[in-house]
Coordinates of C-alpha atoms and ligand atoms in Angstrom, one line a residue:
M1 CA 85.8 96.5 51.2
V2 CA 89.0 98.7 50.6
R3 CA 88.1 102.3 50.4
L4 CA 87.6 103.9 47.0
E5 CA 89.9 106.7 46.0
T6 CA 89.9 108.9 42.8
H7 CA 92.5 110.8 40.9
P8 CA 92.6 112.7 37.6
F9 CA 93.2 110.5 34.5
T10 CA 96.8 110.8 33.1
E11 CA 99.0 109.0 30.6
D12 CA 100.2 106.8 33.5
D13 CA 96.6 105.3 33.7
L14 CA 96.5 104.1 30.1
A15 CA 97.6 100.5 30.7
D16 CA 95.1 100.1 33.6
A17 CA 92.3 101.7 31.5
G18 CA 93.1 99.3 28.6
R19 CA 92.9 96.3 30.9
L20 CA 89.6 97.5 32.3
L21 CA 88.1 98.3 28.9
A22 CA 89.2 94.9 27.5
A23 CA 87.5 93.1 30.4
R24 CA 84.3 95.2 29.9
H25 CA 84.4 94.3 26.2
R26 CA 84.7 90.6 26.9
R27 CA 81.7 90.8 29.2
H28 CA 79.8 92.7 26.5
R29 CA 80.8 90.1 23.8
A30 CA 79.4 87.3 26.1
V31 CA 76.0 89.1 25.5
H32 CA 76.7 90.3 22.0
P33 CA 79.0 87.8 20.1
L34 CA 78.5 90.0 17.0
L35 CA 80.8 92.7 18.5
S36 CA 84.5 92.7 17.3
P37 CA 86.8 90.3 19.2
Q38 CA 89.6 92.8 18.6
Y39 CA 89.1 94.7 21.8
D40 CA 89.2 91.6 24.0
D41 CA 92.9 92.3 23.9
A42 CA 94.2 94.9 26.5
G43 CA 96.7 96.3 24.0
A44 CA 94.0 97.1 21.4
A45 CA 91.7 98.5 24.0
E46 CA 94.5 100.7 25.4
A47 CA 95.1 102.1 21.9
E48 CA 91.5 103.2 21.8
V49 CA 91.8 104.8 25.3
A50 CA 95.0 106.6 24.2
A51 CA 93.2 108.0 21.2
A52 CA 90.4 109.3 23.5
L53 CA 93.1 110.9 25.8
A54 CA 94.7 112.5 22.8
A55 CA 91.5 114.4 21.9
E56 CA 91.6 118.2 22.6
D57 CA 90.7 119.1 26.2
A58 CA 90.3 115.4 27.1
S59 CA 90.0 114.8 30.9
G60 CA 88.6 112.3 33.3
A61 CA 89.2 110.4 36.5
V62 CA 90.3 107.0 37.7
A63 CA 88.9 105.1 40.7
T64 CA 91.3 102.9 42.7
R65 CA 91.1 100.5 45.6
G66 CA 94.3 99.8 47.5
G67 CA 96.2 101.3 44.6
E68 CA 94.5 99.1 42.0
A69 CA 92.4 100.8 39.2
V70 CA 88.8 99.6 39.3
A71 CA 87.2 102.1 37.0
F72 CA 87.9 105.0 34.7
L73 CA 86.1 107.8 32.9
L74 CA 87.5 109.9 30.0
G75 CA 85.7 112.4 27.9
A76 CA 86.4 115.4 25.6
P77 CA 84.3 118.1 24.0
R78 CA 82.6 117.2 20.7
S79 CA 82.1 119.9 18.0
G80 CA 78.6 120.7 16.7
A81 CA 76.2 123.2 18.0
A82 CA 73.5 120.7 18.8
W83 CA 75.6 119.0 21.4
G84 CA 75.8 122.2 23.5
E85 CA 78.8 123.0 25.7
N86 CA 79.6 119.4 26.2
V87 CA 81.8 116.6 27.3
F88 CA 81.3 113.4 25.4
V89 CA 82.5 110.0 26.7
D90 CA 82.7 107.7 23.7
S91 CA 82.7 103.9 23.6
A92 CA 86.3 103.6 24.8
G93 CA 86.0 106.2 27.5
H94 CA 84.5 104.3 30.4
A95 CA 84.9 100.9 32.1
T96 CA 84.3 99.5 35.5
A97 CA 85.7 96.3 36.9
D98 CA 83.3 93.4 37.3
G99 CA 81.8 93.5 40.9
E100 CA 82.0 97.2 41.3
G101 CA 78.6 98.8 42.0
A102 CA 76.7 101.9 41.1
E103 CA 78.5 103.9 43.8
T104 CA 81.8 103.5 42.0
T105 CA 80.3 105.1 38.9
R106 CA 78.9 107.9 41.0
E107 CA 82.2 108.7 42.7
L108 CA 84.0 108.5 39.4
Y109 CA 81.6 111.0 37.7
A110 CA 81.8 113.3 40.8
A111 CA 85.6 113.4 40.4
A112 CA 85.6 114.1 36.7
A113 CA 82.5 116.3 36.3
A114 CA 83.6 119.1 38.7
R115 CA 86.3 120.1 36.1
W116 CA 83.9 119.8 33.2
V117 CA 81.3 122.1 34.8
D118 CA 83.9 124.6 36.0
A119 CA 84.9 124.9 32.4
G120 CA 81.3 125.7 31.5
R121 CA 80.7 122.3 29.9
T122 CA 77.3 121.4 31.2
A123 CA 76.0 118.9 28.6
H124 CA 77.3 115.4 29.5
Y125 CA 77.1 112.3 27.3
V126 CA 78.4 108.8 28.0
L127 CA 78.2 105.8 25.6
L128 CA 78.4 102.5 27.4
P129 CA 77.2 98.9 26.9
S130 CA 73.6 98.6 27.8
S131 CA 74.4 95.3 29.6
E132 CA 76.6 97.0 32.2
A133 CA 73.7 97.0 34.7
A134 CA 75.5 98.3 37.8
A135 CA 77.1 101.2 35.9
V136 CA 73.8 102.1 34.1
D137 CA 72.2 102.1 37.6
G138 CA 74.9 104.5 38.8
W139 CA 74.4 106.8 35.8
F140 CA 70.7 106.8 36.2
R141 CA 71.1 107.8 39.9
L142 CA 73.3 110.7 38.7
G143 CA 70.5 112.3 36.8
F144 CA 71.3 110.7 33.4
G145 CA 68.7 109.3 31.0
L146 CA 68.7 107.2 27.8
Q147 CA 69.1 109.4 24.7
Q148 CA 70.4 107.2 22.0
T149 CA 70.5 103.4 21.4
H150 CA 72.9 101.4 19.2
A151 CA 71.7 98.0 18.2
L152 CA 72.8 94.9 16.4
R153 CA 71.3 91.8 14.7
E154 CA 72.3 89.0 12.4
P155 CA 71.5 89.3 8.7
P156 CA 68.2 87.8 7.6
T157 CA 68.2 84.2 6.4
R158 CA 65.7 84.6 3.6
P159 CA 64.4 87.4 1.4
P160 CA 61.8 89.7 3.1
A161 CA 58.1 89.2 2.4
V162 CA 56.5 92.5 1.3
R163 CA 53.1 93.3 2.7
D164 CA 50.1 93.5 0.2
G165 CA 49.6 97.0 -1.1
L166 CA 53.2 98.0 -1.0
V167 CA 55.7 98.0 -3.9
V168 CA 59.4 98.1 -3.0
R169 CA 61.8 99.2 -5.7
T170 CA 65.1 100.9 -6.5
P171 CA 64.7 104.7 -6.9
T172 CA 65.3 106.5 -10.1
R173 CA 66.4 110.1 -10.6
D174 CA 62.7 111.0 -11.1
D175 CA 62.2 110.2 -7.4
I176 CA 64.7 112.8 -6.3
P177 CA 62.0 115.4 -5.3
V178 CA 60.2 112.8 -3.0
L179 CA 63.6 111.6 -1.7
A180 CA 64.4 115.2 -0.7
R181 CA 61.1 115.5 1.1
L182 CA 61.6 112.2 2.9
D183 CA 65.1 113.3 4.0
L184 CA 63.5 116.1 5.9
E185 CA 61.1 113.9 7.8
L186 CA 63.7 112.6 10.2
P187 CA 65.0 116.0 11.4
R188 CA 61.4 117.3 11.5
H189 CA 60.3 114.3 13.5
H190 CA 63.2 114.7 15.9
A191 CA 62.5 118.4 16.4
I192 CA 59.0 117.8 17.8
S193 CA 57.7 116.2 20.9
P194 CA 58.8 114.0 22.6
T195 CA 62.4 114.0 21.1
F196 CA 62.9 117.8 21.0
S197 CA 66.3 117.5 19.2
A198 CA 68.3 120.7 18.9
A199 CA 69.6 119.6 15.5
A200 CA 68.9 122.0 12.6
V201 CA 66.3 121.0 10.0
P202 CA 67.7 121.7 6.5
S203 CA 65.6 123.4 3.9
Y204 CA 63.9 121.5 1.0
E205 CA 66.3 123.2 -1.4
E206 CA 69.3 122.0 0.6
S207 CA 67.9 118.5 0.7
L208 CA 67.2 118.5 -3.1
A209 CA 70.8 119.7 -3.8
Y210 CA 72.2 117.0 -1.6
W211 CA 70.2 114.3 -3.5
E212 CA 71.0 115.7 -6.9
E213 CA 74.7 115.4 -6.0
D214 CA 74.6 112.2 -4.0
F215 CA 72.1 110.1 -5.9
D216 CA 74.7 108.0 -7.7
N217 CA 77.0 107.6 -4.6
P218 CA 78.0 103.9 -4.9
D219 CA 78.6 103.6 -1.2
F220 CA 74.9 103.9 -0.3
L221 CA 72.1 101.5 -1.3
N222 CA 68.6 103.1 -1.4
V223 CA 65.2 101.7 -1.9
V224 CA 61.7 103.3 -2.0
A225 CA 58.3 101.9 -1.2
E226 CA 55.1 102.9 -3.0
H227 CA 51.6 102.8 -1.5
G228 CA 48.6 103.6 -3.6
G229 CA 50.8 104.4 -6.6
R230 CA 53.1 107.0 -4.9
V231 CA 56.4 106.9 -3.1
V232 CA 55.8 107.1 0.7
A233 CA 59.0 105.7 2.2
T234 CA 62.7 105.3 1.7
A235 CA 65.7 103.6 3.4
S236 CA 69.5 103.6 2.9
C237 CA 72.3 101.4 4.0
C238 CA 76.0 101.2 3.6
R239 CA 78.9 99.1 4.7
L240 CA 79.7 100.4 8.2
E241 CA 83.3 101.3 7.3
K242 CA 81.8 104.0 5.0
S243 CA 80.3 105.7 8.1
S244 CA 82.0 107.7 10.7
T245 CA 79.6 106.5 13.4
H246 CA 79.8 103.4 15.6
T247 CA 83.5 103.7 16.3
G248 CA 86.0 101.9 18.6
P249 CA 84.6 99.0 20.6
A250 CA 81.1 100.0 19.3
R251 CA 82.1 99.0 15.7
P252 CA 81.5 95.4 14.8
E253 CA 83.6 94.0 11.9
R254 CA 81.9 93.0 8.6
A255 CA 78.7 95.1 9.3
W256 CA 76.0 96.6 7.1
F257 CA 74.6 99.8 8.6
L258 CA 71.0 100.9 8.3
S259 CA 71.8 104.6 8.1
F260 CA 68.5 106.2 7.2
A261 CA 64.8 105.5 6.9
A262 CA 61.7 107.7 6.7
V263 CA 58.0 107.3 5.9
L264 CA 55.7 110.2 5.1
P265 CA 53.7 111.0 8.3
E266 CA 50.4 110.0 6.7
A267 CA 51.7 106.6 5.7
R268 CA 53.3 105.5 9.0
G269 CA 52.3 102.3 10.8
I270 CA 51.2 100.4 7.7
G271 CA 54.4 98.5 7.2
A272 CA 56.2 100.8 4.8
G273 CA 59.1 101.4 7.2
R274 CA 59.6 97.7 7.7
A275 CA 59.4 97.1 4.0
V276 CA 62.1 99.6 3.0
A277 CA 64.4 98.7 6.0
E278 CA 64.2 95.0 5.3
A279 CA 64.8 95.5 1.6
V280 CA 68.1 97.4 2.1
L281 CA 69.3 95.1 4.8
D282 CA 68.7 92.2 2.6
H283 CA 72.0 93.1 0.9
A284 CA 73.8 91.7 4.0
R285 CA 72.2 88.3 3.4
T286 CA 73.6 88.1 0.0
D287 CA 77.0 89.6 0.9
P288 CA 79.2 86.7 2.0
A289 CA 81.9 89.0 3.6
Y290 CA 79.4 90.6 6.0
D291 CA 77.5 89.0 8.8
V292 CA 76.3 91.8 11.1
L293 CA 73.6 94.5 10.8
V294 CA 73.8 97.7 12.9
T295 CA 71.7 100.8 13.4
D296 CA 71.0 103.4 16.0
W297 CA 68.1 105.6 17.0
R298 CA 67.0 108.4 19.4
E299 CA 65.3 106.6 22.2
P300 CA 62.6 109.2 22.7
N301 CA 61.7 108.8 19.0
L302 CA 58.6 106.7 19.5
T303 CA 58.5 105.5 15.9
S304 CA 62.1 104.3 15.2
S305 CA 62.6 102.9 18.8
R306 CA 59.6 100.6 18.2
A307 CA 60.2 99.8 14.6
W308 CA 63.8 98.8 14.8
R309 CA 63.4 96.6 17.8
A310 CA 60.4 95.0 16.0
L311 CA 62.8 94.3 13.1
G312 CA 65.0 92.2 15.5
F313 CA 67.6 94.8 16.5
R314 CA 68.9 94.2 20.0
D315 CA 70.3 97.1 22.2
S316 CA 74.1 97.0 22.4
F317 CA 75.2 100.5 23.5
W318 CA 73.3 103.2 25.2
R319 CA 74.2 106.9 25.1
L320 CA 73.1 108.5 28.4
H321 CA 72.8 112.2 28.7
R322 CA 72.5 114.8 31.5
L323 CA 72.1 118.6 31.2
V324 CA 73.6 120.0 34.4
G325 CA 71.9 122.9 36.1
R326 CA 68.6 122.8 34.3
Ligands
COA401 C1 60.6 104.9 11.9 C2 59.8 104.7 10.7 C3 60.7 104.6 9.4 C4 59.1 103.3 10.8 O1 58.2 103.1 9.7 P1 56.7 102.8 9.9 O2 56.1 102.6 8.5 O3 56.0 103.8 10.7 O4 56.7 101.4 10.7 P2 56.0 100.1 10.3 O5 54.5 100.3 10.0 O6 56.7 99.4 9.2 O7 56.1 99.2 11.6 C5 57.3 98.5 11.9 C6 57.2 97.9 13.3 O8 57.1 98.9 14.2 C7 56.2 98.6 15.3 N1 55.3 99.6 15.5 C8 54.8 100.5 14.5 N2 53.9 101.4 15.1 C9 53.9 101.0 16.4 C10 53.2 101.5 17.6 N3 52.3 102.6 17.5 N4 53.4 100.9 18.8 C11 54.2 99.9 18.9 N5 54.9 99.3 17.8 C12 54.7 99.9 16.6 C13 55.5 97.4 14.9 O9 55.9 96.3 15.7 C14 55.9 97.1 13.4 O10 56.2 95.8 13.3 P3 55.1 94.8 12.6 O11 55.4 94.9 11.1 O12 55.6 93.5 13.2 O13 53.8 95.2 13.0 C15 58.7 105.8 10.5 O14 57.8 105.8 11.5 C16 59.3 107.2 10.4 O15 59.5 107.7 9.3 N6 59.5 107.9 11.5 C17 60.0 109.3 11.5 C18 61.5 109.3 11.0 C19 62.4 108.3 11.7 O16 62.3 108.2 12.9 N7 63.2 107.6 10.9 C20 64.1 106.6 11.5 C21 65.4 107.2 11.8 S1 66.4 106.1 12.9

């Protein structure tokens, strides 16, 4: 095989990167036809890579064989204290030609990461299709692990059956205190073992103020579930275009997004999470313009990683993470 060489990513590499990304996306769509066909096209893919290159302090590397680009990696720092001193490679920031193995990924990262670490950016994140097995193997053997999962499924074909003992309904303003409490359950759950997220946990008062202001937001649909006569669970969803997450090739068209769900700790595992999630997602079944459901979760979160796969969500993208020097 012709020897692999690497060079820093520049504007001259955009066309090659667009071609590699479009090819990656076509492979990904063979596994996940629910993804947008838009990025099958090298021009549309190149525009996403160009946007990634335009980000402040973007940098990366390209791997070539005999002068032909076979892989690229492009990241930029993301703001937000919880990310640490970071470089974040988003869904359009990395692609490897079919047939290239894990060693190509390892050489590519070695070429890009020296600059990142020299700049003091030691928290590295890369979002890539979970089906890119050779690349995932390469990242794993670079010290990366699975931090976050994005997933897709088709809408349900019939209304959900609610388990005996649970009542699912639309919340009223009287539910705002319990909604505020439930809103804290996710960051609280993420802060503890085994997720250990660094994200701040808001106060109850902040959560209450948020709900007072946002309760009537027409973009979000909310439901609650009662068990034994009291509210124990909630879930929210919105059309994905109302959310700033799941961008670029990771954004399916015509998708509803399960954006939030929480169950009080003492009521977990009795079907309340399934009941509220299925109830909000049922909107997609009755919305003729939408035919995809998306969500995401912290993979070390034992509860959501089990529950959402049990609801039929299939992994599409994985965010891998490495903290250098720890
Ligand atoms: C995630 C969460 C909403 C799920 O709700 P829940 O009420 O605990 O889950 P359910 O009882 O409805 O179970 C749903 C599915 O998860 C799976 N599941 C639940 N507990 C499980 C366990 N201990 N082991 C394996 N699978 C399990 C089951 O397959 C179940 O499907 P089933 O109905 O076919 O049995 C809830 O646990 C929670 O609030 N977690 C903390 C906050 C959070 O992570 N929110 C989600 C943000 S992405």
